[in-house]
Amino acid sequence: MRFSKQRELIQHIVQGTNSHPTAYWIFNKAKKKISNISMGTVYRNLNKLNNDGVIKIFYDNNIARYDWNTVAHDHLKCNKCGKITDINMHTKELQKKVWNQYKFEADNIEITISGICNNH
Amino acid sequence: MRFSKQRELIQHIVQGTNSHPTAYWIFNKAKKKISNISMGTVYRNLNKLNNDGVIKIFYDNNIARYDWNTVAHDHLKCNKCGKITDINMHTKELQKKVWNQYKFEADNIEITISGICNNH
DNA sequence: AATATAAATAGTAATAATTCCTATTACTGT
DNA sequence: ACAGTAATAGGAATTATTACTATTTATATT
Ligand SMILES: [Mn+2]
Ligand SMILES: [Mn+2]
Ligand SMILES: [Zn+2]
Ligand SMILES: [Zn+2]
């Protein structure tokens, strides 16, 4: 993979926030440094970085969000303030259970819990 | 809520399959009975039925799927054949854990597990 | 340093998924 | 039967994402 300052910037933006940003948020942030950057470039590079395991993509209802934290973990989403927080459920146990009960070879477990966070 | 034959048909379609269909699949099925039905009508009524607790909506990556089974349960998605199967994890425990550890009031827990099903 | 190459980008068009708008329709009470 | 009104239907609009292509840029080779 060839170097590109666009991809480097996009990676830095994702790695510089805990907010689990959307592509559009990243695009707007990137524009401040590279004013003519395009959405196509943002999406192309986010997917590339995800495929390389540099960042992680996940879906919040029907929109993609990007996460610098590539270690398996889960999320709490507050319905009041929209904040998405990292949590850790031990999914290894679920993985085993699913194999024992359903003979299903799980390679990805996503748990998204929505509700009301401790700020309210 | 006023009666409409469109909504009745949409409800019947969702309740008549275990395939966790998308809006588009439901739309195509509905067209066979009401040829001029529109996507807007399909979405509006699916959301209405979901809000009334008649059916349940969930998201498979970035697209909505609809489920006649309104009792809390989770899903296995096969990456080879695309089949989505119902499973039961005890989310009550997770709910408690999240409250104890993070003081987060969970009102919805969605677990989607992807991998390879026992047909392969 | 100049050149060749192949990959990446910008800009735009296309597609897919969903929501919004407004004329029409159907339930309710007279 | 009729009027009033709120819900509905269909299509237009919006949003999110991907595809296309001429141009630019990084890197390897001379
Ligand atoms: Mn995270
Ligand atoms: Mn189900
Ligand atoms: Zn909150
Ligand atoms: Zn399968």
Short mmCIF file of N, CA and C in Angstrom, two decimals, chain A:
data_model
loop_
_atom_site.label_atom_id
_atom_site.label_comp_id
_atom_site.label_asym_id
_atom_site.label_seq_id
_atom_site.Cartn_x
_atom_site.Cartn_y
_atom_site.Cartn_z
N MET A 1 0.84 -1.21 0.00
CA MET A 1 0.00 0.00 0.00
C MET A 1 0.87 1.26 0.00
N ARG A 2 0.59 2.11 -0.99
CA ARG A 2 1.33 3.35 -1.13
C ARG A 2 0.95 4.33 -0.02
N PHE A 3 1.88 5.14 0.40
CA PHE A 3 1.57 6.19 1.37
C PHE A 3 0.64 7.24 0.74
N SER A 4 -0.27 7.78 1.56
CA SER A 4 -0.99 8.97 1.12
C SER A 4 -1.29 9.85 2.32
N LYS A 5 -1.11 11.14 2.15
CA LYS A 5 -1.31 12.03 3.29
C LYS A 5 -2.78 12.06 3.72
N GLN A 6 -3.68 11.79 2.74
CA GLN A 6 -5.11 11.72 3.07
C GLN A 6 -5.39 10.57 4.06
N ARG A 7 -4.83 9.39 3.72
CA ARG A 7 -5.08 8.24 4.59
C ARG A 7 -4.45 8.44 5.96
N GLU A 8 -3.24 9.01 5.97
CA GLU A 8 -2.57 9.27 7.24
C GLU A 8 -3.41 10.19 8.13
N LEU A 9 -3.95 11.22 7.49
CA LEU A 9 -4.80 12.15 8.24
C LEU A 9 -6.05 11.46 8.78
N ILE A 10 -6.70 10.69 7.93
CA ILE A 10 -7.93 9.98 8.34
C ILE A 10 -7.65 9.05 9.52
N GLN A 11 -6.54 8.32 9.43
CA GLN A 11 -6.15 7.43 10.52
C GLN A 11 -5.94 8.22 11.82
N HIS A 12 -5.23 9.34 11.72
CA HIS A 12 -4.97 10.18 12.89
C HIS A 12 -6.26 10.70 13.51
N ILE A 13 -7.20 11.08 12.66
CA ILE A 13 -8.47 11.59 13.17
C ILE A 13 -9.20 10.51 13.96
N VAL A 14 -9.29 9.31 13.39
CA VAL A 14 -9.99 8.21 14.09
C VAL A 14 -9.27 7.88 15.39
N GLN A 15 -7.94 7.84 15.33
CA GLN A 15 -7.17 7.46 16.52
C GLN A 15 -7.13 8.57 17.57
N GLY A 16 -7.62 9.74 17.21
CA GLY A 16 -7.57 10.86 18.14
C GLY A 16 -8.88 11.15 18.85
N THR A 17 -9.85 10.25 18.75
CA THR A 17 -11.12 10.49 19.43
C THR A 17 -11.70 9.20 20.02
N ASN A 18 -12.42 9.36 21.12
CA ASN A 18 -13.13 8.23 21.71
C ASN A 18 -14.61 8.25 21.35
N SER A 19 -14.98 9.14 20.42
CA SER A 19 -16.40 9.39 20.17
C SER A 19 -17.06 8.43 19.19
N HIS A 20 -16.30 7.45 18.66
CA HIS A 20 -16.88 6.53 17.68
C HIS A 20 -17.53 7.31 16.54
N PRO A 21 -16.74 8.10 15.81
CA PRO A 21 -17.30 9.03 14.82
C PRO A 21 -17.86 8.34 13.57
N THR A 22 -18.72 9.07 12.90
CA THR A 22 -19.26 8.64 11.61
C THR A 22 -18.32 9.12 10.50
N ALA A 23 -18.52 8.61 9.29
CA ALA A 23 -17.71 9.01 8.14
C ALA A 23 -17.84 10.52 7.89
N TYR A 24 -19.04 11.02 8.07
CA TYR A 24 -19.30 12.43 7.81
C TYR A 24 -18.55 13.33 8.79
N TRP A 25 -18.50 12.95 10.05
CA TRP A 25 -17.77 13.69 11.07
C TRP A 25 -16.28 13.71 10.73
N ILE A 26 -15.77 12.56 10.33
CA ILE A 26 -14.36 12.44 9.97
C ILE A 26 -14.06 13.30 8.74
N PHE A 27 -14.95 13.26 7.77
CA PHE A 27 -14.81 14.08 6.57
C PHE A 27 -14.69 15.57 6.91
N ASN A 28 -15.58 16.05 7.77
CA ASN A 28 -15.55 17.47 8.14
C ASN A 28 -14.27 17.85 8.88
N LYS A 29 -13.82 16.96 9.75
CA LYS A 29 -12.57 17.19 10.47
C LYS A 29 -11.40 17.23 9.47
N ALA A 30 -11.42 16.31 8.52
CA ALA A 30 -10.32 16.20 7.55
C ALA A 30 -10.25 17.44 6.65
N LYS A 31 -11.41 17.97 6.31
CA LYS A 31 -11.47 19.15 5.43
C LYS A 31 -10.69 20.35 5.98
N LYS A 32 -10.59 20.43 7.31
CA LYS A 32 -9.87 21.54 7.92
C LYS A 32 -8.38 21.51 7.59
N LYS A 33 -7.87 20.30 7.29
CA LYS A 33 -6.45 20.17 6.96
C LYS A 33 -6.24 20.05 5.45
N ILE A 34 -7.15 19.31 4.80
CA ILE A 34 -7.05 19.12 3.35
C ILE A 34 -8.41 19.52 2.79
N SER A 35 -8.47 20.78 2.33
CA SER A 35 -9.79 21.36 2.07
C SER A 35 -10.54 20.70 0.92
N ASN A 36 -9.81 20.09 -0.01
CA ASN A 36 -10.51 19.50 -1.15
C ASN A 36 -10.66 17.98 -1.06
N ILE A 37 -10.49 17.44 0.14
CA ILE A 37 -10.67 16.00 0.30
C ILE A 37 -12.14 15.63 0.02
N SER A 38 -12.37 14.45 -0.51
CA SER A 38 -13.74 14.07 -0.85
C SER A 38 -14.24 12.90 -0.01
N MET A 39 -15.57 12.77 0.06
CA MET A 39 -16.19 11.68 0.80
C MET A 39 -15.72 10.32 0.28
N GLY A 40 -15.58 10.21 -1.04
CA GLY A 40 -15.09 8.97 -1.62
C GLY A 40 -13.77 8.55 -1.01
N THR A 41 -12.87 9.50 -0.88
CA THR A 41 -11.55 9.24 -0.30
C THR A 41 -11.68 8.81 1.16
N VAL A 42 -12.56 9.46 1.88
CA VAL A 42 -12.77 9.13 3.29
C VAL A 42 -13.27 7.69 3.42
N TYR A 43 -14.31 7.35 2.68
CA TYR A 43 -14.87 5.99 2.76
C TYR A 43 -13.87 4.94 2.29
N ARG A 44 -13.20 5.23 1.17
CA ARG A 44 -12.23 4.26 0.63
C ARG A 44 -11.15 3.96 1.64
N ASN A 45 -10.62 5.00 2.29
CA ASN A 45 -9.54 4.80 3.24
C ASN A 45 -10.01 4.20 4.56
N LEU A 46 -11.20 4.58 5.01
CA LEU A 46 -11.73 3.96 6.23
C LEU A 46 -11.89 2.46 6.03
N ASN A 47 -12.40 2.06 4.86
CA ASN A 47 -12.55 0.63 4.59
C ASN A 47 -11.20 -0.07 4.50
N LYS A 48 -10.25 0.62 3.87
CA LYS A 48 -8.90 0.05 3.75
C LYS A 48 -8.28 -0.14 5.14
N LEU A 49 -8.38 0.87 5.98
CA LEU A 49 -7.81 0.79 7.33
C LEU A 49 -8.51 -0.30 8.15
N ASN A 50 -9.81 -0.44 7.94
CA ASN A 50 -10.56 -1.50 8.62
C ASN A 50 -10.10 -2.88 8.15
N ASN A 51 -9.94 -3.04 6.85
CA ASN A 51 -9.49 -4.33 6.32
C ASN A 51 -8.09 -4.70 6.78
N ASP A 52 -7.25 -3.68 6.99
CA ASP A 52 -5.89 -3.92 7.48
C ASP A 52 -5.82 -4.08 8.99
N GLY A 53 -6.96 -3.95 9.66
CA GLY A 53 -6.98 -4.11 11.11
C GLY A 53 -6.41 -2.93 11.87
N VAL A 54 -6.26 -1.79 11.19
CA VAL A 54 -5.74 -0.59 11.86
C VAL A 54 -6.83 0.07 12.69
N ILE A 55 -8.05 0.06 12.17
CA ILE A 55 -9.20 0.57 12.91
C ILE A 55 -10.31 -0.48 12.80
N LYS A 56 -11.43 -0.22 13.46
CA LYS A 56 -12.54 -1.16 13.41
C LYS A 56 -13.83 -0.43 13.06
N ILE A 57 -14.61 -1.06 12.20
CA ILE A 57 -15.90 -0.48 11.82
C ILE A 57 -16.99 -1.23 12.58
N PHE A 58 -18.03 -0.50 12.99
CA PHE A 58 -19.22 -1.18 13.50
C PHE A 58 -20.44 -0.34 13.15
N TYR A 59 -21.61 -0.91 13.31
CA TYR A 59 -22.81 -0.20 12.89
C TYR A 59 -23.70 0.16 14.05
N ASP A 60 -24.10 1.43 14.05
CA ASP A 60 -25.00 1.96 15.05
C ASP A 60 -26.33 2.14 14.32
N ASN A 61 -27.27 1.21 14.55
CA ASN A 61 -28.44 1.10 13.70
C ASN A 61 -27.98 1.01 12.26
N ASN A 62 -28.32 1.98 11.44
CA ASN A 62 -27.95 1.82 10.03
C ASN A 62 -26.81 2.72 9.58
N ILE A 63 -26.05 3.28 10.52
CA ILE A 63 -24.90 4.03 10.04
C ILE A 63 -23.58 3.52 10.62
N ALA A 64 -22.56 3.60 9.77
CA ALA A 64 -21.24 3.09 10.14
C ALA A 64 -20.56 4.04 11.11
N ARG A 65 -19.90 3.46 12.09
CA ARG A 65 -19.05 4.23 13.00
C ARG A 65 -17.68 3.59 13.03
N TYR A 66 -16.67 4.40 13.35
CA TYR A 66 -15.30 3.92 13.28
C TYR A 66 -14.63 4.06 14.63
N ASP A 67 -13.81 3.05 14.97
CA ASP A 67 -13.27 2.90 16.31
C ASP A 67 -11.77 2.64 16.22
N TRP A 68 -10.97 3.42 16.92
CA TRP A 68 -9.52 3.19 16.94
C TRP A 68 -9.18 1.91 17.70
N ASN A 69 -10.08 1.49 18.60
CA ASN A 69 -9.82 0.35 19.46
C ASN A 69 -10.18 -0.96 18.74
N THR A 70 -9.13 -1.67 18.33
CA THR A 70 -9.35 -2.87 17.51
C THR A 70 -9.48 -4.15 18.33
N VAL A 71 -9.25 -4.03 19.64
CA VAL A 71 -9.44 -5.18 20.52
C VAL A 71 -10.95 -5.41 20.70
N ALA A 72 -11.37 -6.67 20.64
CA ALA A 72 -12.80 -6.98 20.75
C ALA A 72 -13.41 -6.38 22.01
N HIS A 73 -14.45 -5.60 21.82
CA HIS A 73 -15.16 -5.03 22.96
C HIS A 73 -16.56 -4.64 22.52
N ASP A 74 -17.37 -4.22 23.47
CA ASP A 74 -18.77 -3.93 23.15
C ASP A 74 -19.11 -2.49 23.52
N HIS A 75 -20.35 -2.10 23.25
CA HIS A 75 -20.72 -0.69 23.41
C HIS A 75 -22.04 -0.48 24.13
N LEU A 76 -22.04 0.61 24.90
CA LEU A 76 -23.27 1.11 25.50
C LEU A 76 -23.64 2.38 24.75
N LYS A 77 -24.88 2.46 24.31
CA LYS A 77 -25.32 3.70 23.66
C LYS A 77 -26.45 4.35 24.43
N CYS A 78 -26.22 5.62 24.81
CA CYS A 78 -27.24 6.34 25.57
C CYS A 78 -28.28 6.94 24.63
N ASN A 79 -29.54 6.67 24.90
CA ASN A 79 -30.63 7.19 24.07
C ASN A 79 -30.91 8.67 24.31
N LYS A 80 -30.36 9.20 25.41
CA LYS A 80 -30.60 10.62 25.70
C LYS A 80 -29.51 11.51 25.09
N CYS A 81 -28.25 11.21 25.38
CA CYS A 81 -27.18 12.09 24.90
C CYS A 81 -26.44 11.51 23.70
N GLY A 82 -26.74 10.29 23.31
CA GLY A 82 -26.13 9.71 22.12
C GLY A 82 -24.73 9.15 22.33
N LYS A 83 -24.20 9.35 23.52
CA LYS A 83 -22.84 8.92 23.82
C LYS A 83 -22.68 7.40 23.70
N ILE A 84 -21.59 6.99 23.10
CA ILE A 84 -21.29 5.57 22.96
C ILE A 84 -20.04 5.26 23.77
N THR A 85 -20.18 4.35 24.74
CA THR A 85 -19.09 4.03 25.66
C THR A 85 -18.63 2.59 25.46
N ASP A 86 -17.34 2.37 25.64
CA ASP A 86 -16.80 1.01 25.56
C ASP A 86 -17.12 0.21 26.82
N ILE A 87 -17.45 -1.05 26.62
CA ILE A 87 -17.57 -1.96 27.77
C ILE A 87 -16.97 -3.31 27.40
N ASN A 88 -16.83 -4.13 28.41
CA ASN A 88 -16.29 -5.45 28.17
C ASN A 88 -17.18 -6.55 28.73
N MET A 89 -17.82 -7.25 27.84
CA MET A 89 -18.54 -8.46 28.22
C MET A 89 -17.56 -9.59 27.85
N HIS A 90 -17.57 -10.71 28.59
CA HIS A 90 -16.64 -11.75 28.14
C HIS A 90 -17.31 -12.60 27.08
N THR A 91 -17.05 -12.24 25.85
CA THR A 91 -17.70 -12.91 24.73
C THR A 91 -17.14 -14.30 24.46
N LYS A 92 -15.98 -14.61 25.04
CA LYS A 92 -15.42 -15.97 24.90
C LYS A 92 -16.41 -17.02 25.39
N GLU A 93 -17.08 -16.69 26.49
CA GLU A 93 -18.07 -17.62 27.04
C GLU A 93 -19.25 -17.82 26.09
N LEU A 94 -19.71 -16.70 25.52
CA LEU A 94 -20.82 -16.78 24.57
C LEU A 94 -20.42 -17.63 23.38
N GLN A 95 -19.19 -17.40 22.92
CA GLN A 95 -18.66 -18.14 21.77
C GLN A 95 -18.73 -19.65 22.02
N LYS A 96 -18.28 -20.06 23.22
CA LYS A 96 -18.31 -21.47 23.60
C LYS A 96 -19.74 -22.00 23.64
N LYS A 97 -20.60 -21.22 24.29
CA LYS A 97 -22.00 -21.61 24.47
C LYS A 97 -22.68 -21.84 23.11
N VAL A 98 -22.43 -20.92 22.19
CA VAL A 98 -23.01 -21.02 20.86
C VAL A 98 -22.52 -22.26 20.13
N TRP A 99 -21.25 -22.61 20.37
CA TRP A 99 -20.71 -23.82 19.75
C TRP A 99 -21.37 -25.07 20.36
N ASN A 100 -21.43 -25.10 21.68
CA ASN A 100 -22.01 -26.26 22.35
C ASN A 100 -23.49 -26.44 22.03
N GLN A 101 -24.24 -25.35 22.07
CA GLN A 101 -25.69 -25.46 21.90
C GLN A 101 -26.13 -25.55 20.46
N TYR A 102 -25.43 -24.82 19.56
CA TYR A 102 -25.92 -24.72 18.19
C TYR A 102 -24.93 -25.18 17.12
N LYS A 103 -23.76 -25.62 17.54
CA LYS A 103 -22.70 -26.02 16.61
C LYS A 103 -22.43 -24.90 15.59
N PHE A 104 -22.41 -23.70 16.10
CA PHE A 104 -22.17 -22.53 15.26
C PHE A 104 -20.79 -21.98 15.59
N GLU A 105 -19.96 -21.83 14.54
CA GLU A 105 -18.59 -21.35 14.70
C GLU A 105 -18.56 -19.83 14.67
N ALA A 106 -18.67 -19.20 15.81
CA ALA A 106 -18.74 -17.74 15.86
C ALA A 106 -17.38 -17.12 15.62
N ASP A 107 -17.29 -16.17 14.69
CA ASP A 107 -16.04 -15.43 14.60
C ASP A 107 -16.19 -13.96 14.95
N ASN A 108 -17.41 -13.52 15.13
CA ASN A 108 -17.61 -12.14 15.56
C ASN A 108 -18.88 -12.02 16.40
N ILE A 109 -18.74 -11.44 17.56
CA ILE A 109 -19.88 -11.23 18.44
C ILE A 109 -20.02 -9.75 18.73
N GLU A 110 -21.16 -9.19 18.36
CA GLU A 110 -21.39 -7.77 18.58
C GLU A 110 -22.54 -7.59 19.56
N ILE A 111 -22.25 -6.92 20.64
CA ILE A 111 -23.29 -6.64 21.61
C ILE A 111 -23.46 -5.13 21.69
N THR A 112 -24.65 -4.67 21.37
CA THR A 112 -24.92 -3.25 21.53
C THR A 112 -26.08 -3.08 22.49
N ILE A 113 -25.80 -2.34 23.53
CA ILE A 113 -26.78 -2.14 24.58
C ILE A 113 -27.19 -0.69 24.58
N SER A 114 -28.48 -0.44 24.42
CA SER A 114 -28.93 0.94 24.46
C SER A 114 -29.80 1.16 25.70
N GLY A 115 -29.76 2.39 26.16
CA GLY A 115 -30.50 2.72 27.37
C GLY A 115 -30.13 4.11 27.83
N ILE A 116 -30.04 4.30 29.14
CA ILE A 116 -29.78 5.63 29.68
C ILE A 116 -28.52 5.60 30.53
N CYS A 117 -27.58 6.50 30.19
CA CYS A 117 -26.29 6.48 30.86
C CYS A 117 -26.32 7.19 32.20
N ASN A 118 -25.23 7.11 32.94
CA ASN A 118 -25.19 7.63 34.31
C ASN A 118 -25.08 9.16 34.42
N ASN A 119 -25.20 9.85 33.30
CA ASN A 119 -25.22 11.32 33.35
C ASN A 119 -26.63 11.88 33.51
N HIS A 120 -27.62 11.03 33.56
CA HIS A 120 -29.00 11.54 33.58
C HIS A 120 -29.74 11.12 34.86
#
